[in-house]
Coordinates of C-alpha atoms in Angstrom, one line a residue:
Chain A
M1 CA 48.7 40.3 17.4
A2 CA 45.7 42.6 17.4
P3 CA 41.9 41.6 16.6
P4 CA 41.1 42.0 12.8
S5 CA 40.8 45.5 11.6
D6 CA 37.9 46.4 9.2
A7 CA 40.2 46.5 6.2
S8 CA 41.8 43.3 6.6
Q9 CA 41.0 40.3 4.6
P10 CA 40.6 37.3 6.7
R11 CA 41.4 33.9 5.0
L12 CA 42.5 30.5 6.0
A13 CA 46.1 30.2 6.7
A14 CA 48.6 28.1 4.8
G15 CA 48.0 24.4 4.8
C16 CA 44.5 24.8 6.2
R17 CA 41.4 23.8 4.0
W18 CA 37.7 22.7 4.1
G19 CA 37.0 19.0 4.0
G20 CA 34.3 16.5 5.1
T21 CA 31.0 16.4 3.5
E22 CA 28.4 19.1 2.7
E23 CA 26.3 18.1 5.9
D24 CA 29.5 17.6 7.9
R25 CA 32.1 20.4 7.0
V26 CA 35.2 20.6 8.6
I27 CA 38.5 22.8 8.5
L28 CA 41.3 20.5 8.2
F29 CA 44.7 21.7 9.7
P30 CA 47.9 20.1 10.8
E31 CA 47.3 17.5 13.3
G32 CA 43.6 18.3 13.6
A33 CA 40.3 19.2 12.3
I34 CA 37.1 21.5 13.6
K35 CA 33.8 20.6 12.8
L36 CA 31.8 23.8 11.8
Q37 CA 28.2 24.4 12.1
G38 CA 25.9 27.4 12.4
T39 CA 27.3 30.7 12.8
G40 CA 31.1 29.5 12.8
R41 CA 30.6 28.0 9.6
Q42 CA 28.9 31.0 8.2
V43 CA 31.8 33.2 9.4
L44 CA 34.6 31.1 7.8
E45 CA 32.8 30.5 4.7
R46 CA 33.2 34.1 4.0
C47 CA 36.9 34.2 5.0
D48 CA 37.9 33.9 1.3
G49 CA 40.7 36.5 1.3
Q50 CA 38.5 38.8 -0.9
R51 CA 36.0 40.1 1.4
T52 CA 37.2 42.5 4.3
F53 CA 36.5 42.2 7.8
G54 CA 34.2 45.0 7.6
E55 CA 32.2 43.4 4.9
I56 CA 31.8 40.0 6.6
I57 CA 30.6 41.7 9.8
A58 CA 28.0 43.9 7.9
E59 CA 26.7 40.8 5.9
L60 CA 26.3 38.9 9.3
Q61 CA 24.7 41.8 11.1
K62 CA 22.2 41.9 8.3
Q63 CA 21.4 38.3 8.4
F64 CA 21.2 38.1 12.3
D65 CA 19.2 41.4 12.4
A66 CA 17.6 40.2 15.8
A67 CA 20.8 40.3 17.7
D68 CA 22.8 43.3 18.8
P69 CA 25.1 44.4 16.0
A70 CA 27.9 45.2 18.6
K71 CA 27.7 41.8 19.9
V72 CA 27.8 40.2 16.4
R73 CA 30.8 42.2 15.8
S74 CA 32.5 41.5 19.0
D75 CA 31.9 37.8 18.9
I76 CA 33.2 37.4 15.4
S77 CA 36.3 39.2 16.1
V78 CA 36.9 37.1 19.2
F79 CA 36.4 34.1 17.2
L80 CA 38.8 35.0 14.4
E81 CA 41.3 36.1 16.9
Q82 CA 41.4 32.8 18.5
L83 CA 41.8 30.8 15.1
Q84 CA 44.6 33.3 14.2
K85 CA 46.4 32.3 17.4
K86 CA 46.0 28.7 16.4
R87 CA 47.4 29.6 13.0
I88 CA 44.3 28.4 11.3
V89 CA 43.2 31.8 10.0
D90 CA 45.2 34.8 8.8
Y91 CA 44.2 38.5 8.3
Chain B
M1 CA 29.4 2.7 19.9
L2 CA 32.8 2.5 18.4
S3 CA 33.5 5.5 16.3
N4 CA 35.7 5.4 13.2
P5 CA 39.5 6.2 13.4
L6 CA 40.5 9.7 13.0
A7 CA 44.0 9.5 11.5
L8 CA 46.6 7.1 9.9
I9 CA 50.2 7.1 10.7
A10 CA 52.0 5.7 7.6
E11 CA 55.5 4.4 8.4
V12 CA 56.3 4.0 4.5
T13 CA 59.7 3.0 5.1
H14 CA 62.2 2.3 8.0
R15 CA 65.2 3.4 6.0
C16 CA 66.7 6.8 7.2
P17 CA 69.7 8.8 6.5
L18 CA 69.8 9.9 10.2
H19 CA 70.6 7.9 13.3
C20 CA 69.0 9.8 16.0
V21 CA 69.6 8.6 19.3
Y22 CA 66.1 9.3 20.5
C23 CA 64.4 7.7 17.4
S24 CA 61.0 6.2 18.4
N25 CA 61.2 3.4 15.8
P26 CA 61.3 -0.1 17.3
L27 CA 64.8 -1.7 17.8
E28 CA 63.7 -4.1 15.3
L29 CA 63.1 -2.3 12.2
A30 CA 61.2 -3.5 9.2
G31 CA 63.4 -4.7 6.2
T32 CA 63.4 -3.3 2.9
P33 CA 62.1 -6.2 0.7
S34 CA 58.9 -6.4 2.9
E35 CA 57.9 -2.7 2.2
L36 CA 54.3 -2.3 0.8
S37 CA 54.2 -1.3 -2.9
T38 CA 52.6 1.8 -4.3
E39 CA 49.5 -0.2 -5.2
E40 CA 49.2 -1.5 -1.8
W41 CA 49.5 1.9 -0.1
T42 CA 47.0 3.4 -2.6
N43 CA 44.6 0.7 -1.4
V44 CA 45.2 1.4 2.0
F45 CA 44.3 5.0 1.4
Q46 CA 41.3 4.3 -0.3
Q47 CA 40.1 2.3 2.7
C48 CA 41.0 5.2 5.1
G49 CA 38.9 7.6 3.0
K50 CA 35.7 5.3 3.3
L51 CA 36.4 4.7 7.0
G52 CA 36.0 8.6 7.4
M53 CA 39.6 9.2 8.3
L54 CA 40.8 12.8 8.0
H55 CA 44.5 12.8 8.3
A56 CA 47.3 10.7 6.7
H57 CA 50.7 11.3 8.5
F58 CA 53.5 10.1 6.5
T59 CA 56.3 9.1 8.4
G60 CA 59.2 6.6 8.7
G61 CA 62.1 6.0 8.9
E62 CA 62.7 8.8 6.2
P63 CA 59.5 8.9 3.9
L64 CA 61.7 10.6 1.3
A65 CA 63.5 7.5 1.0
R66 CA 60.6 6.2 -0.9
T67 CA 61.0 7.1 -4.6
D68 CA 57.3 7.1 -5.2
L69 CA 56.4 9.4 -2.2
A70 CA 54.7 11.9 -4.6
E71 CA 52.3 9.2 -5.9
L72 CA 51.5 8.1 -2.1
I73 CA 50.7 11.6 -1.3
S74 CA 48.5 12.1 -4.3
A75 CA 46.6 8.7 -3.7
A76 CA 45.9 10.0 -0.1
R77 CA 45.1 13.3 -1.1
A78 CA 42.5 11.8 -3.9
A79 CA 40.9 9.6 -1.1
G80 CA 40.1 12.7 0.7
L81 CA 42.8 12.9 3.2
Y82 CA 44.7 15.8 4.7
T83 CA 48.5 14.8 3.9
N84 CA 51.3 15.6 6.5
L85 CA 54.9 14.8 5.8
I86 CA 57.0 14.2 8.9
T87 CA 60.8 14.5 7.6
S88 CA 64.3 15.1 8.3
G89 CA 64.5 16.8 5.0
I90 CA 67.2 14.7 3.7
G91 CA 66.4 13.9 0.0
L92 CA 64.4 16.9 -0.7
N93 CA 65.4 20.0 -2.7
E94 CA 63.3 22.5 -4.1
E95 CA 62.2 20.8 -7.1
R96 CA 61.1 17.7 -5.4
L97 CA 59.5 19.7 -2.8
Q98 CA 57.4 21.4 -5.5
A99 CA 56.4 17.8 -6.8
L100 CA 55.3 16.8 -3.6
V101 CA 53.2 20.1 -3.1
D102 CA 51.6 19.5 -6.6
A103 CA 50.7 16.1 -5.8
G104 CA 48.8 17.5 -2.9
L105 CA 50.9 17.8 0.1
D106 CA 49.2 20.0 2.8
H107 CA 51.9 20.3 5.6
I108 CA 55.4 19.5 6.1
Q109 CA 57.2 19.0 9.4
I110 CA 60.8 19.2 9.8
S111 CA 62.7 18.0 12.7
F112 CA 65.8 20.0 13.9
Q113 CA 68.1 18.3 16.4
D114 CA 69.6 21.5 17.8
S115 CA 70.3 25.1 16.9
R116 CA 74.1 24.6 17.0
E117 CA 75.4 22.8 13.7
Q118 CA 77.9 20.4 15.6
A119 CA 75.5 19.4 18.5
A120 CA 72.9 18.8 15.9
N121 CA 74.8 16.5 13.8
W122 CA 76.1 14.7 16.9
I123 CA 72.6 13.8 18.0
A124 CA 71.4 12.7 14.3
G125 CA 74.7 10.8 13.6
A126 CA 74.7 12.6 10.3
K127 CA 75.4 16.0 8.6
A128 CA 72.0 17.1 8.2
H129 CA 71.6 20.5 9.9
T130 CA 72.6 22.9 7.2
H131 CA 70.5 21.1 4.6
K132 CA 67.7 21.4 6.9
I133 CA 68.1 25.2 7.2
E134 CA 68.4 25.6 3.3
L135 CA 65.2 23.6 3.1
A136 CA 63.4 25.7 5.7
R137 CA 64.1 28.7 3.5
A138 CA 63.0 27.0 0.4
I139 CA 59.5 26.0 2.1
R140 CA 59.2 29.8 3.0
R141 CA 60.2 31.0 -0.6
Q142 CA 57.3 29.0 -2.0
V143 CA 55.4 30.8 -4.6
G144 CA 52.2 30.2 -6.5
E145 CA 48.6 29.5 -5.1
K146 CA 48.9 26.9 -2.9
K147 CA 51.2 27.2 0.3
I148 CA 51.7 24.4 2.6
A149 CA 51.7 24.8 6.5
F150 CA 55.4 24.3 8.0
T151 CA 56.1 23.1 11.5
V152 CA 59.4 22.9 13.1
N153 CA 59.7 19.8 15.5
L154 CA 62.2 20.2 18.3
V155 CA 63.1 17.2 20.2
V156 CA 64.5 18.2 23.6
H157 CA 66.4 16.3 26.1
R158 CA 69.2 16.5 28.7
Q159 CA 71.9 17.3 26.1
N160 CA 70.1 20.6 24.7
L161 CA 67.5 21.8 27.2
D162 CA 70.2 24.3 28.6
H163 CA 69.9 26.4 25.6
L164 CA 66.3 26.0 24.9
E165 CA 65.9 29.8 24.4
E166 CA 68.7 29.9 21.9
M167 CA 67.0 27.0 19.9
I168 CA 63.6 28.8 20.0
G169 CA 65.1 31.9 18.5
F170 CA 66.9 29.8 16.0
I171 CA 63.5 28.5 14.9
E172 CA 61.6 31.8 14.9
Q173 CA 64.0 32.9 12.2
L174 CA 62.9 29.9 9.8
H175 CA 59.2 31.4 10.0
P176 CA 57.1 28.2 10.7
E177 CA 53.4 28.5 11.6
R178 CA 53.8 25.9 14.4
V179 CA 56.8 24.7 16.4
E180 CA 56.5 21.3 18.5
I181 CA 58.7 21.2 21.4
A182 CA 58.7 17.7 22.2
H183 CA 60.5 16.1 25.4
T184 CA 61.9 12.6 24.4
Q185 CA 59.7 9.8 25.0
Y186 CA 61.4 6.6 26.0
Y187 CA 60.6 3.9 23.8
G188 CA 62.8 2.1 21.1
W189 CA 66.1 3.9 20.8
A190 CA 65.3 6.4 23.0
L191 CA 65.0 4.1 26.1
A192 CA 68.1 2.4 25.2
N193 CA 69.8 5.6 25.5
R194 CA 67.6 7.0 28.5
A195 CA 70.4 7.8 30.9
A196 CA 72.1 10.4 28.4
L197 CA 68.6 11.8 27.4
L198 CA 66.6 12.1 30.6
P199 CA 66.7 15.6 31.8
T200 CA 67.2 17.0 35.4
R201 CA 64.4 18.5 37.3
A202 CA 66.1 21.9 37.2
Q203 CA 66.4 21.5 33.5
L204 CA 62.8 20.8 33.2
E205 CA 61.6 23.5 35.4
K206 CA 63.5 26.0 33.5
A207 CA 62.1 24.9 30.4
V208 CA 58.5 25.1 31.1
A209 CA 59.0 28.8 32.2
I210 CA 60.8 29.6 28.8
V211 CA 58.1 27.7 26.7
A212 CA 55.5 29.7 28.6
E213 CA 57.3 33.0 27.9
A214 CA 57.8 32.3 24.3
E215 CA 54.1 31.4 23.8
K216 CA 53.2 34.7 25.0
R217 CA 55.9 36.5 22.9
L218 CA 55.0 34.6 19.7
A219 CA 51.2 34.4 19.9
G220 CA 49.7 35.1 16.5
R221 CA 52.9 34.3 14.9
I222 CA 54.0 30.9 15.8
R223 CA 51.8 28.6 17.6
I224 CA 53.7 26.3 20.1
D225 CA 52.6 22.8 21.0
S226 CA 54.6 21.5 23.8
V227 CA 54.5 17.7 24.9
V228 CA 55.7 17.4 28.6
P229 CA 57.9 14.5 29.8
D230 CA 55.7 11.9 31.4
Y231 CA 58.5 10.7 33.8
Y232 CA 58.1 14.1 35.8
A233 CA 54.3 14.3 35.7
K234 CA 51.8 13.3 38.4
Y235 CA 49.6 11.3 35.9
P236 CA 50.4 9.4 32.7
K237 CA 49.9 10.6 29.3
A238 CA 46.6 9.6 27.2
C239 CA 48.9 7.7 25.0
M240 CA 47.7 7.8 21.2
G241 CA 44.2 9.4 22.7
G242 CA 43.6 5.8 24.1
W243 CA 44.2 2.5 22.6
G244 CA 42.2 1.8 19.4
R245 CA 40.3 4.8 20.0
R246 CA 41.5 7.4 17.5
L247 CA 44.6 6.3 15.5
M248 CA 45.9 3.4 13.3
L249 CA 49.5 2.9 12.4
I250 CA 50.6 1.0 9.6
N251 CA 54.2 -0.1 9.6
P252 CA 56.4 -0.3 6.4
A253 CA 55.6 -4.2 5.9
G254 CA 52.0 -3.4 6.2
K255 CA 51.4 -4.4 9.7
V256 CA 48.6 -2.5 11.5
L257 CA 49.3 -1.1 15.0
P258 CA 47.6 0.8 17.5
C259 CA 50.6 2.9 18.2
H260 CA 54.4 3.1 17.4
A261 CA 55.6 0.7 19.9
A262 CA 52.9 -2.0 20.3
E263 CA 55.0 -4.6 18.5
V264 CA 57.2 -4.9 21.5
L265 CA 54.1 -6.3 23.5
P266 CA 54.2 -10.1 24.0
G267 CA 51.1 -12.3 23.4
L268 CA 49.6 -10.1 20.8
S269 CA 49.3 -10.7 17.1
F270 CA 48.9 -7.8 14.6
E271 CA 46.9 -8.1 11.4
N272 CA 48.4 -7.1 8.0
V273 CA 46.7 -4.9 5.5
R274 CA 47.8 -7.6 2.8
E275 CA 45.5 -10.0 4.5
K276 CA 42.7 -8.1 6.2
T277 CA 40.8 -4.9 5.7
L278 CA 41.5 -1.9 7.8
G279 CA 37.6 -1.6 8.8
W280 CA 37.8 -5.3 10.0
I281 CA 41.0 -4.7 12.0
W282 CA 39.6 -1.7 13.6
Q283 CA 36.6 -3.2 14.6
E284 CA 37.1 -6.8 15.2
S285 CA 40.8 -7.6 15.6
S286 CA 42.0 -9.0 18.8
S287 CA 44.9 -6.7 18.9
F288 CA 42.9 -3.5 18.7
R289 CA 40.0 -4.7 21.0
R290 CA 42.7 -6.0 23.7
F291 CA 43.0 -2.6 25.6
R292 CA 40.0 -0.6 24.3
G293 CA 37.5 0.7 26.9
E294 CA 38.0 -0.2 30.5
D295 CA 37.3 -3.7 30.8
W296 CA 41.1 -4.7 30.8
M297 CA 41.8 -2.2 33.6
P298 CA 43.4 -3.2 36.8
E299 CA 43.3 -1.2 40.1
P300 CA 44.0 1.7 40.7
C301 CA 43.0 2.7 37.2
R302 CA 39.4 0.7 37.3
S303 CA 38.1 3.0 40.0
C304 CA 40.0 6.2 39.1
D305 CA 38.2 9.3 38.0
R306 CA 41.0 9.9 35.4
R307 CA 40.5 6.6 33.6
T308 CA 38.4 8.2 30.9
E309 CA 41.2 11.1 30.4
D310 CA 44.3 9.1 30.3
F311 CA 42.9 5.5 29.9
G312 CA 45.7 4.1 32.2
G313 CA 48.5 5.8 30.2
C314 CA 50.4 3.7 27.9
R315 CA 50.6 -0.1 27.6
C316 CA 54.0 -0.2 25.9
Q317 CA 55.4 1.7 28.8
A318 CA 53.8 -0.5 31.3
F319 CA 55.6 -3.5 29.7
L320 CA 58.9 -1.9 28.9
L321 CA 59.2 -0.7 32.3
A322 CA 57.3 -3.0 34.8
G323 CA 57.5 -6.0 32.6
D324 CA 53.6 -6.4 32.4
A325 CA 51.4 -4.6 29.6
T326 CA 48.3 -5.1 31.8
V327 CA 49.4 -2.9 34.7
T328 CA 48.9 0.9 35.3
D329 CA 51.5 3.0 33.7
P330 CA 54.6 3.2 35.7
A331 CA 54.6 7.0 35.0
C332 CA 51.6 7.5 37.2
S333 CA 52.2 8.5 40.7
L334 CA 49.5 6.3 41.7
A335 CA 50.9 3.1 40.1
P336 CA 52.2 0.3 42.3
S337 CA 55.3 0.3 40.1
H338 CA 55.8 4.0 40.2
G339 CA 59.0 3.2 41.8
I340 CA 60.7 2.3 38.8
V341 CA 60.2 5.8 37.3
E342 CA 61.2 7.3 40.3
S343 CA 64.4 5.6 40.4
A344 CA 65.3 6.6 36.9
V345 CA 64.4 10.2 37.7
R346 CA 66.5 9.9 41.0
E347 CA 69.5 8.6 38.9
A348 CA 69.1 11.5 36.3
N349 CA 69.4 14.1 39.1
A350 CA 72.2 12.4 40.9
D351 CA 74.6 13.5 38.1
A352 CA 73.8 16.7 36.4
A353 CA 76.8 16.4 33.8
V354 CA 75.9 17.1 30.2
A355 CA 78.2 15.6 27.7
Q356 CA 80.0 17.5 24.9
P357 CA 79.3 17.1 21.1
A358 CA 82.1 14.8 19.6
P359 CA 83.4 16.3 16.6
A360 CA 83.9 13.5 13.8
S361 CA 84.3 13.3 10.0
S362 CA 82.3 10.1 9.5
F363 CA 79.3 8.1 11.2
V364 CA 81.6 5.2 11.9
Q365 CA 83.8 7.6 13.9
L366 CA 81.1 9.3 15.6
Q367 CA 79.6 5.8 16.8
N368 CA 83.1 4.9 18.2
A369 CA 83.6 7.8 19.9
N370 CA 80.1 7.9 21.7
T371 CA 80.1 4.2 22.5
E372 CA 80.0 4.9 26.2
L373 CA 77.2 7.6 25.9
W374 CA 74.6 5.9 23.6
S375 CA 74.1 3.7 20.7
Y376 CA 73.0 5.4 17.3
R377 CA 69.7 4.0 15.5
T378 CA 70.8 1.7 12.7
N379 CA 69.1 1.1 9.3
P380 CA 67.1 -2.1 8.4
E381 CA 68.5 -4.9 6.4

């Protein structure tokens, strides 16, 4: 599988969903859970199956405007690709 | 400080239409009249939610044998738990599947015994294989807003490892998100049938290579989780992630255990949810405290660097093989009793013969034809 393309619409995979409390949000998936804080949470909250990968990148590049935009893009791409391999995210 | 348990394993019944020779249920099964009621399970799930537990794994026996399964799933979901159904699929059709999904089921895990029908039914002691395939297709035909996750569970052993590649190819066609390739673990019925199930070293080495290749090939499509057999490992498995550290299991009669097999351990008494709260059992009960932490550890565990990784291995295996629950797991190459495992492995490699599936028209016939090879799991009273 390739990294997400700009037109793809990342979303949580079948049977994966948000849980936990507002302060302590987790993604629940078969046999496990990941606690999400900071950037990871901001990325996944945007993976709603509506926004495209390109839009998610643009939003976060704007939000983290002190960071190198190319690095923001590559970090998010790697993050989503890893979750895709774990079958937690689809795109 | 003691953290909260993460997940509940809910053995909602020990009744099962299958008779798998590697079943991990205890030889002494909980009888049907003793099963917890719908209200009692509902109360359990509410307690789990309050304790901050995240997952409820519905297992058995065959959970579908409970006619109130949809209610139980809905109660667990209402308590904030992620719901996982571990099933043979017998007792499930498209309509009931939809009812479970509507009740809040998140994930379904179906076991396959083999890729070949006759061999699969031979292991299961029941004609189940064709139905499972139909069900897997129904899961993937699912329409509507909510789609559940689908895992195929494949238990591997001496009788099927020689065609592991074919089995993985078969599973690929069922399009699950995940496949769990689990080597048989020797407890309950599997221990009684170990001689027919323990693979040879050659089988195992070939299997490891096949799984590694499949992981690469299927990356991004199907995630493979594999469990290696501890008889061939250098160090023991971190059984249940440590005694009383992550999980609680409740058997059909309400007995609360730290793992599937703990009831075999002598000198321990286990509390019942009918009498005590889960929180109390987790924190205070002598059974959950007995092997928690490091105080109970003997040498070589006590001074071993790995004691925080594998927690001394499995207490039940120590008792079942070495006759003493307080010694290092005999699967560990450092254990004084490791010779017990080594001799089982030696025997498994002395004779590389693999049996042939026996055709039969009924379970009784199957049982009779295989008395020399193994005993099938029976059903509770």
